[in-house]
PDB file of C-alpha atoms in Angstrom:
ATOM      1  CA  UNK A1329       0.000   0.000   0.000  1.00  0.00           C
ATOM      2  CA  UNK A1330       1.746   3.187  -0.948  1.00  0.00           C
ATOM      3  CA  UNK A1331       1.010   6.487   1.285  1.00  0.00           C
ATOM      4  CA  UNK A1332      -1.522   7.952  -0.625  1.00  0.00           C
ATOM      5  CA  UNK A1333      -3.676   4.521  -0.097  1.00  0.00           C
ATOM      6  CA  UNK A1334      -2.852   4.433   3.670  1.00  0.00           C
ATOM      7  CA  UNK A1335      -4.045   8.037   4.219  1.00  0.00           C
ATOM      8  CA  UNK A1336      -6.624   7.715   2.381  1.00  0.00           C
ATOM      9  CA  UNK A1337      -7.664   4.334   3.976  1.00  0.00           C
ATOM     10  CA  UNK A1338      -7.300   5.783   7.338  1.00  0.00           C
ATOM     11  CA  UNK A1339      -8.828   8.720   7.153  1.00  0.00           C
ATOM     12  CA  UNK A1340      -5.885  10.847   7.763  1.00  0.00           C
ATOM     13  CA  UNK A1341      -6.604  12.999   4.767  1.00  0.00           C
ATOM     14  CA  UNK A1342     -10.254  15.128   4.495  1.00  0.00           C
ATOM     15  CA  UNK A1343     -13.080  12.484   2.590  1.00  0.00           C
ATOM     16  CA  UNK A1344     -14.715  15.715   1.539  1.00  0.00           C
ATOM     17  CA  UNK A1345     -12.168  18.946   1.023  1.00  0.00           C
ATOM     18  CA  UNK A1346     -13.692  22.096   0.064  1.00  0.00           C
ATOM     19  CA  UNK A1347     -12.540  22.914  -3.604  1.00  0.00           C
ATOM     20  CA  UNK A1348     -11.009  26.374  -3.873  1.00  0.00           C
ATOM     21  CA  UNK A1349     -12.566  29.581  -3.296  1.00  0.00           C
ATOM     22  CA  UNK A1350     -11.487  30.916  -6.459  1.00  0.00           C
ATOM     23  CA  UNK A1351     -12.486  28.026  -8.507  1.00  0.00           C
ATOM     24  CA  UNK A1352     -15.933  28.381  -6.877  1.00  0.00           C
ATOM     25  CA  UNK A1353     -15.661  32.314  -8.013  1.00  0.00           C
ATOM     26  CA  UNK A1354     -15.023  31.360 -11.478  1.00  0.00           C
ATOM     27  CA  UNK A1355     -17.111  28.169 -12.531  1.00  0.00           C
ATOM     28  CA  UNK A1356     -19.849  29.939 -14.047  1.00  0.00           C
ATOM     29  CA  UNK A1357     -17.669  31.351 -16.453  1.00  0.00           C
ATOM     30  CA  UNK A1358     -15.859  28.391 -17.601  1.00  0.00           C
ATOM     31  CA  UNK A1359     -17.395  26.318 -20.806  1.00  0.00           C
ATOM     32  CA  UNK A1360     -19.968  23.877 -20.247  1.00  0.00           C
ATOM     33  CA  UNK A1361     -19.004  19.862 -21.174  1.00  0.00           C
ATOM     34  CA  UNK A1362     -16.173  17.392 -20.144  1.00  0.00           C
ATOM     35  CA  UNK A1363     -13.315  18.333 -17.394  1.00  0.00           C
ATOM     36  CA  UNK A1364     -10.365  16.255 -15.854  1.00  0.00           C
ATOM     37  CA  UNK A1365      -9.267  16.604 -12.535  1.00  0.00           C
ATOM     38  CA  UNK A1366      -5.885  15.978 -11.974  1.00  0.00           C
ATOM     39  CA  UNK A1367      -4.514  13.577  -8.956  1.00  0.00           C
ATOM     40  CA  UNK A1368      -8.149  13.925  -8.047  1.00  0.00           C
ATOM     41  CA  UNK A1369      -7.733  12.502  -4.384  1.00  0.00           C
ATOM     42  CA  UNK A1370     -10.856  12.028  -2.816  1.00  0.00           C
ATOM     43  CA  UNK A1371     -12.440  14.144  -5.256  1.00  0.00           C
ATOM     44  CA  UNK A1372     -11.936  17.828  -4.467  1.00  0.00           C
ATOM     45  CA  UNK A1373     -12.417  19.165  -7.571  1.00  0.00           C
ATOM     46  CA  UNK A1374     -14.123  16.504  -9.300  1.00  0.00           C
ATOM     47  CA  UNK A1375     -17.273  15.942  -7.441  1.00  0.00           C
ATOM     48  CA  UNK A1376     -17.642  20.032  -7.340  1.00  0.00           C
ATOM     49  CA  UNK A1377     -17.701  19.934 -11.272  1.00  0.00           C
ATOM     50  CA  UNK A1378     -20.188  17.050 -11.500  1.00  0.00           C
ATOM     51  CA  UNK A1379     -22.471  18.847  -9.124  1.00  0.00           C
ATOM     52  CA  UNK A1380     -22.022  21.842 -11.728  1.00  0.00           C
ATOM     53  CA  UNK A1381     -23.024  19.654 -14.651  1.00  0.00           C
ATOM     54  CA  UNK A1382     -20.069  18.530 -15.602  1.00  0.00           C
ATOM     55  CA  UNK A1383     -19.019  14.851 -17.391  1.00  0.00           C
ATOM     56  CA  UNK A1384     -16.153  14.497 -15.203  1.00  0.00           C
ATOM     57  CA  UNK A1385     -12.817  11.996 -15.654  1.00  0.00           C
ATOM     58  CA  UNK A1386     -10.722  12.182 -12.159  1.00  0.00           C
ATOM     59  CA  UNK A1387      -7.367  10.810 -12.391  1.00  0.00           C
ATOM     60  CA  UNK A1388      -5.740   9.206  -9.590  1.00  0.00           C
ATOM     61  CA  UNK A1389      -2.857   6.272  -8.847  1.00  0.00           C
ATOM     62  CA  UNK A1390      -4.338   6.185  -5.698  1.00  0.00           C
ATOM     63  CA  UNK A1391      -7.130   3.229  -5.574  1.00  0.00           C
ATOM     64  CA  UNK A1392      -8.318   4.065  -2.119  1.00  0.00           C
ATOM     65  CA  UNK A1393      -8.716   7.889  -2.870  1.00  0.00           C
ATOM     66  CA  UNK A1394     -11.010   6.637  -6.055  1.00  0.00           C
ATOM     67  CA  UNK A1395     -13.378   4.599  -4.074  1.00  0.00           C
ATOM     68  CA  UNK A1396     -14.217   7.427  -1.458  1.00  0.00           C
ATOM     69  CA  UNK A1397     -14.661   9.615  -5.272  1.00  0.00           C
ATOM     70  CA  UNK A1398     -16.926   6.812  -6.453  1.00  0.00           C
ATOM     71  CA  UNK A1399     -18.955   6.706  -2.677  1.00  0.00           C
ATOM     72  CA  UNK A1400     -19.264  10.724  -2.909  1.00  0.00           C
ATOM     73  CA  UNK A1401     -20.803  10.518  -6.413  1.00  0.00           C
ATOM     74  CA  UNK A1402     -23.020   8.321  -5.375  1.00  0.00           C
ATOM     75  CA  UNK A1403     -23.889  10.070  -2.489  1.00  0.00           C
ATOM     76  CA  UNK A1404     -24.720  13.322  -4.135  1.00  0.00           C
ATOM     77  CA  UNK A1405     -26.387  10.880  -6.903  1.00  0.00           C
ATOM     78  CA  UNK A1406     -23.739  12.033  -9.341  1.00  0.00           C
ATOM     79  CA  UNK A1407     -22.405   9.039 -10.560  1.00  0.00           C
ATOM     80  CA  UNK A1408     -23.263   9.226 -14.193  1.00  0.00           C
ATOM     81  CA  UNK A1409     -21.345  12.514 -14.255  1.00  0.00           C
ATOM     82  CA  UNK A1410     -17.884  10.965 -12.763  1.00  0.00           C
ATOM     83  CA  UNK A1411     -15.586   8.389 -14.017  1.00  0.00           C
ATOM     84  CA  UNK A1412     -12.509   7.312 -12.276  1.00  0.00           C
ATOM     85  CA  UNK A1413      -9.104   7.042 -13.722  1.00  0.00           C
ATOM     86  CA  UNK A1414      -6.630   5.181 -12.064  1.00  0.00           C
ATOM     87  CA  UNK A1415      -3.295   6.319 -13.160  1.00  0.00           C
ATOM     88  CA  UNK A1416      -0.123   8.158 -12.117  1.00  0.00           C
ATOM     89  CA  UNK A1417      -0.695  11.390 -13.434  1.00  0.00           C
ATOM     90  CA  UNK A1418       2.836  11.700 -14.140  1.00  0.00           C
ATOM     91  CA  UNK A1419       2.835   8.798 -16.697  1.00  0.00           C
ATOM     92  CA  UNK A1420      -0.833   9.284 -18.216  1.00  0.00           C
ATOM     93  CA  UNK A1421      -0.843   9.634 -21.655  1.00  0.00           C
ATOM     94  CA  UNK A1422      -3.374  12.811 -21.551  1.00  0.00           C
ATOM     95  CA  UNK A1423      -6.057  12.958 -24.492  1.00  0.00           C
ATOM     96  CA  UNK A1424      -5.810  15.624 -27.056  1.00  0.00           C
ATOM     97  CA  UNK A1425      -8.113  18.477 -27.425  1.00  0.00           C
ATOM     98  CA  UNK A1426     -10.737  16.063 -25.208  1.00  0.00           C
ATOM     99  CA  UNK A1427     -11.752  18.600 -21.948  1.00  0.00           C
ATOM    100  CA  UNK A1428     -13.252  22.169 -21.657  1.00  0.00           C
ATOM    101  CA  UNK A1429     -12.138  22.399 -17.952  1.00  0.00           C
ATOM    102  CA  UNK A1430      -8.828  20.899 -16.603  1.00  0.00           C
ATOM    103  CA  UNK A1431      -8.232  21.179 -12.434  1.00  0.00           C
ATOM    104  CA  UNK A1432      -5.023  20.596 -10.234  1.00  0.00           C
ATOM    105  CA  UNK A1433      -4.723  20.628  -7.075  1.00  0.00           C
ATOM    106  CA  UNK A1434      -2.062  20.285  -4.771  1.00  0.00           C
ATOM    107  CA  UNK A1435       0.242  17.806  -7.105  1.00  0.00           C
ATOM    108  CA  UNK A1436       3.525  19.789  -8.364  1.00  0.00           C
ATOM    109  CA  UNK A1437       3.676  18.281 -12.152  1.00  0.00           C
ATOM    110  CA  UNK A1438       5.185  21.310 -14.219  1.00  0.00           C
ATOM    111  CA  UNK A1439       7.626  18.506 -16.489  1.00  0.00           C
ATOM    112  CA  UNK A1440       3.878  17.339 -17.632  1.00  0.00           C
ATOM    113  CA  UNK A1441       1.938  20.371 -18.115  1.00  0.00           C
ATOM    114  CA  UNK A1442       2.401  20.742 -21.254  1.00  0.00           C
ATOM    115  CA  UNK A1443       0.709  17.755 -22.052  1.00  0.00           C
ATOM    116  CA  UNK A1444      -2.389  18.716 -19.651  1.00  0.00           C
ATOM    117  CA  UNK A1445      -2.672  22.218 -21.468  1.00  0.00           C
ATOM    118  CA  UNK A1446      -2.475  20.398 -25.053  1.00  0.00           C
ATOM    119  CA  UNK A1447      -5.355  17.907 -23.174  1.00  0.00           C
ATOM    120  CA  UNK A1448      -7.687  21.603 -23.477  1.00  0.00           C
ATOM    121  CA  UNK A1449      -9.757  22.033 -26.181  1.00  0.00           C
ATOM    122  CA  UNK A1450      -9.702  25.639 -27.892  1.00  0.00           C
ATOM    123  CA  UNK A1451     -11.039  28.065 -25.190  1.00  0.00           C
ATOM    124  CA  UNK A1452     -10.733  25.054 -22.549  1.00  0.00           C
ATOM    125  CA  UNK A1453     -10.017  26.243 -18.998  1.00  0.00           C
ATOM    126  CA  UNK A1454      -7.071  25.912 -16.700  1.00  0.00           C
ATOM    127  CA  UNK A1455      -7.496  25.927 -12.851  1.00  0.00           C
ATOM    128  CA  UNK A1456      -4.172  25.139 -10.968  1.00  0.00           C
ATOM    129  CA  UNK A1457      -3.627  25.722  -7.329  1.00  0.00           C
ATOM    130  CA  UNK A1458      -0.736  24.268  -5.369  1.00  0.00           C
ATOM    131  CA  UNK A1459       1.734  25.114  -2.185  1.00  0.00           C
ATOM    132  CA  UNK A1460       4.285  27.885  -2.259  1.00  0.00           C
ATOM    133  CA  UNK A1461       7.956  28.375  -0.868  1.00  0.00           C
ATOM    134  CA  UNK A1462       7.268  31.465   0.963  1.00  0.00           C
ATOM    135  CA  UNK A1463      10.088  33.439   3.838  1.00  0.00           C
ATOM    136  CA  UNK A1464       8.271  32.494   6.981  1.00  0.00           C
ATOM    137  CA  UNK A1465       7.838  28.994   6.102  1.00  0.00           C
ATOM    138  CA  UNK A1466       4.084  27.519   5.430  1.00  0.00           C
ATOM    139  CA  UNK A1467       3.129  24.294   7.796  1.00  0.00           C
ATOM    140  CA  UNK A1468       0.658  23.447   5.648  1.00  0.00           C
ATOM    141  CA  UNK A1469       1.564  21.047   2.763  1.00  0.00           C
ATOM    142  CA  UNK A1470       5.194  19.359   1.756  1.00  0.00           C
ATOM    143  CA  UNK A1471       7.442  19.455   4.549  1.00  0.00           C
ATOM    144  CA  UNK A1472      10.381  20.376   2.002  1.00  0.00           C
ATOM    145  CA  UNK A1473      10.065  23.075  -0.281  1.00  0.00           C
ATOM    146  CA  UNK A1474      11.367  20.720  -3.491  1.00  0.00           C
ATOM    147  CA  UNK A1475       7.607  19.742  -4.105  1.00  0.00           C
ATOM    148  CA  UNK A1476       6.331  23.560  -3.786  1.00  0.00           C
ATOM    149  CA  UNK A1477       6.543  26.057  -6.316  1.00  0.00           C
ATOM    150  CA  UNK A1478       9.135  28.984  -5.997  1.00  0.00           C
ATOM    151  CA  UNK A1479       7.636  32.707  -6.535  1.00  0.00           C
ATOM    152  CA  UNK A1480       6.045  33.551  -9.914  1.00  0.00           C
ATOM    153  CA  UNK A1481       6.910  29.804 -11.098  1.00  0.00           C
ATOM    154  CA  UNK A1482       3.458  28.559 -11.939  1.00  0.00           C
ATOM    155  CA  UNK A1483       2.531  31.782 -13.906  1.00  0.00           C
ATOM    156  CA  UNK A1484       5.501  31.540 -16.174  1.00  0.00           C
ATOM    157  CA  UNK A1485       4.467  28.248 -16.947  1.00  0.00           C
ATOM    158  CA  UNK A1486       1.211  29.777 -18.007  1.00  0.00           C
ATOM    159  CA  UNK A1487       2.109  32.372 -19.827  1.00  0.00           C
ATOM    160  CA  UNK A1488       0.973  30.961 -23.207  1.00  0.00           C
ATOM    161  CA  UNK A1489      -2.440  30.754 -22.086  1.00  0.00           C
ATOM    162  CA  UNK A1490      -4.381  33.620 -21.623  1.00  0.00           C
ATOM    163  CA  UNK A1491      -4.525  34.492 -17.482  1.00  0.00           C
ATOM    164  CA  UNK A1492      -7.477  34.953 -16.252  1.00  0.00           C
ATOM    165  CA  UNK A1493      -6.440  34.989 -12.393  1.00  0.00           C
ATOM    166  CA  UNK A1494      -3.374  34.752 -10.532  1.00  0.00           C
ATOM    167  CA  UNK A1495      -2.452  35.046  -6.734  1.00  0.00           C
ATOM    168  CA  UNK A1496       0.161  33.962  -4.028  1.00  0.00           C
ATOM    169  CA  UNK A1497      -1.230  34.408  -1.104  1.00  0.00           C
ATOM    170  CA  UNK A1498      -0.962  33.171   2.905  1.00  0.00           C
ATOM    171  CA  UNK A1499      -3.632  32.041   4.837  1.00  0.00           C
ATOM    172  CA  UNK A1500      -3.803  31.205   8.724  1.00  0.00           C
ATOM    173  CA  UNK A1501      -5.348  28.094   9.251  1.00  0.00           C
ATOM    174  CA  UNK A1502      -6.583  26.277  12.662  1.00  0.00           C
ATOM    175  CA  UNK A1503      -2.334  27.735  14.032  1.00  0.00           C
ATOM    176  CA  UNK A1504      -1.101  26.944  10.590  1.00  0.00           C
ATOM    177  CA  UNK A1505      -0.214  28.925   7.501  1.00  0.00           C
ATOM    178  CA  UNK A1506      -0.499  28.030   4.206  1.00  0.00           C
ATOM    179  CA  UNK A1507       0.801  29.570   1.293  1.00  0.00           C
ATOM    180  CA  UNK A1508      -0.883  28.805  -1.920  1.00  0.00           C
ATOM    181  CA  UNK A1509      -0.536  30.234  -6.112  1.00  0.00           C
ATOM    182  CA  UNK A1510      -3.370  29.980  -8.157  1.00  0.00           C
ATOM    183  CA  UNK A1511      -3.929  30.453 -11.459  1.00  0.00           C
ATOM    184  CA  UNK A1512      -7.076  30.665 -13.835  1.00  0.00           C
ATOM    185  CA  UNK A1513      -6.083  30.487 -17.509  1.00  0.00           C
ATOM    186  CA  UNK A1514      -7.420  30.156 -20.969  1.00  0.00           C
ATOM    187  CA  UNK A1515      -6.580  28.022 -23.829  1.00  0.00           C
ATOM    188  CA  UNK A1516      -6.702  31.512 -26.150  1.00  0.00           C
ATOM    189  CA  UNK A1517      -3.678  33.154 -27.816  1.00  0.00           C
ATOM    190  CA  UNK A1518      -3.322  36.351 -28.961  1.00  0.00           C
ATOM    191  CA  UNK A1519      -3.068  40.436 -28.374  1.00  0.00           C
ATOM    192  CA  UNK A1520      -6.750  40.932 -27.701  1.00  0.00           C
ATOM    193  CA  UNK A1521      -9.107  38.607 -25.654  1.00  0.00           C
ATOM    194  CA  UNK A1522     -12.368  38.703 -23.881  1.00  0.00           C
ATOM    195  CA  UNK A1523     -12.276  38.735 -20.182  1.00  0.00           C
ATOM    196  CA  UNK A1524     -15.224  37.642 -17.588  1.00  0.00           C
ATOM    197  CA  UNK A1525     -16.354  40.040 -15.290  1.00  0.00           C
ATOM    198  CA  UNK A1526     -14.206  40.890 -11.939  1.00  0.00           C
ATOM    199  CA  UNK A1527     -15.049  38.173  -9.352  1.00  0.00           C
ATOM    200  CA  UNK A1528     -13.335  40.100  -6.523  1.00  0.00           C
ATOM    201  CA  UNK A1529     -16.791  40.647  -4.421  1.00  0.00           C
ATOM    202  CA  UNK A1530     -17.545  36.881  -4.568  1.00  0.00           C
ATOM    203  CA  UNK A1531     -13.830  35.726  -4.061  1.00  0.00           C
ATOM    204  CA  UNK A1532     -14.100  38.038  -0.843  1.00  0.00           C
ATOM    205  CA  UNK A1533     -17.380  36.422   0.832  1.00  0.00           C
ATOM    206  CA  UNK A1534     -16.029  33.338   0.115  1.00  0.00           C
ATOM    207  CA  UNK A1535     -12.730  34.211   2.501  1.00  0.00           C
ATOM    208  CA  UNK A1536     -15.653  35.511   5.259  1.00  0.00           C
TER     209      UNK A1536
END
């Protein structure tokens, strides 16, 4: 049983994380259809998406962290929306031009997200969000900062997509900090896009 199994089997990891804020904020602007969640865990992202009407695939290695997916689905009677992948995200061989929504979360993968983008249709959206080396150091998330992203790091990996959204931020959480970049961006190119309307008021009750 590898670690992800074992936390997942003993409940040492959240059954039912909240996804993002921001990706909460921004949903209703994204294009409707077929998303893949990334190292979905026990379904942060994905069972959010289905509940927004989404055909979702969540990809996971993790066989324990896909059964507590499959229970929540069926919970929220969802099921025919969600469809487990069990894979190491690292290895997948991601689908061309197949999803109109893409999530990460948490899972540092920047030698393979080139492939994810190319997995976007035209237009398709990309929500990342993942743990930050910051100067006070965050005690939330890796314990070394070799699996968090340095300052700036995920948005220059982004920077052929069209941003939408970008922040590094801290947050205080239960005596811990975390410190966290996230990034909406579009599968677009070129000088002169559309843009949806500013999300800060929502993004702000959300933090309440």
């Amino acid at each position: 049983m590898d670690k992800w199994d074992e936390r997942f089997s003993e409940g040492t990891y959240p059954t039912d994380p909240d996804p993002s804020p921001v990706l909460r904020a921004y949903v209703d602007t994204f294009p409707d259809g077929r998303a893949l969640d990334v190292a979905a865990g026990t379904g942060r992202n994905a069972i959010f998406l289905a509940q927004h009407g989404y055909d979702v695939d969540a990809l996971d290695q993790s066989a324990a962290g896909l059964e507590i997916v499959d229970e929540r689905a069926a919970a929220a009677d969802i099921s025919n929306r969600v469809q487990t992948v069990q894979a190491d995200a690292t290895e997948y061989e991601y689908p061309m031009d197949a999803y109109d929504v893409v999530t990460l979360s948490f899972f540092r993968t920047l030698d393979r997200l080139g492939d994810i983008k190319a997995a976007l249709k035209p237009g398709g959206i990309l929500f990342y969000q993942h743990h930050l080396q910051s100067s006070s150091p965050a005690t939330v998330g890796p314990s070394t900062d070799r699996y968090r992203f340095q300052s700036n790091e995920l948005l220059r990996a982004c920077l052929d997509m069209t941003v939408l959204y970008y922040e590094e931020s801290t947050e205080e959480r239960d005596d811990r900090t975390s410190a966290t970049a996230t990034i909406v961006a579009r599968n677009s190119h070129g000088p002169t896009q559309s843009y949806p309307g500013r999300h800060w008021d929502r993004l702000t009750s959300e933090h309440e």
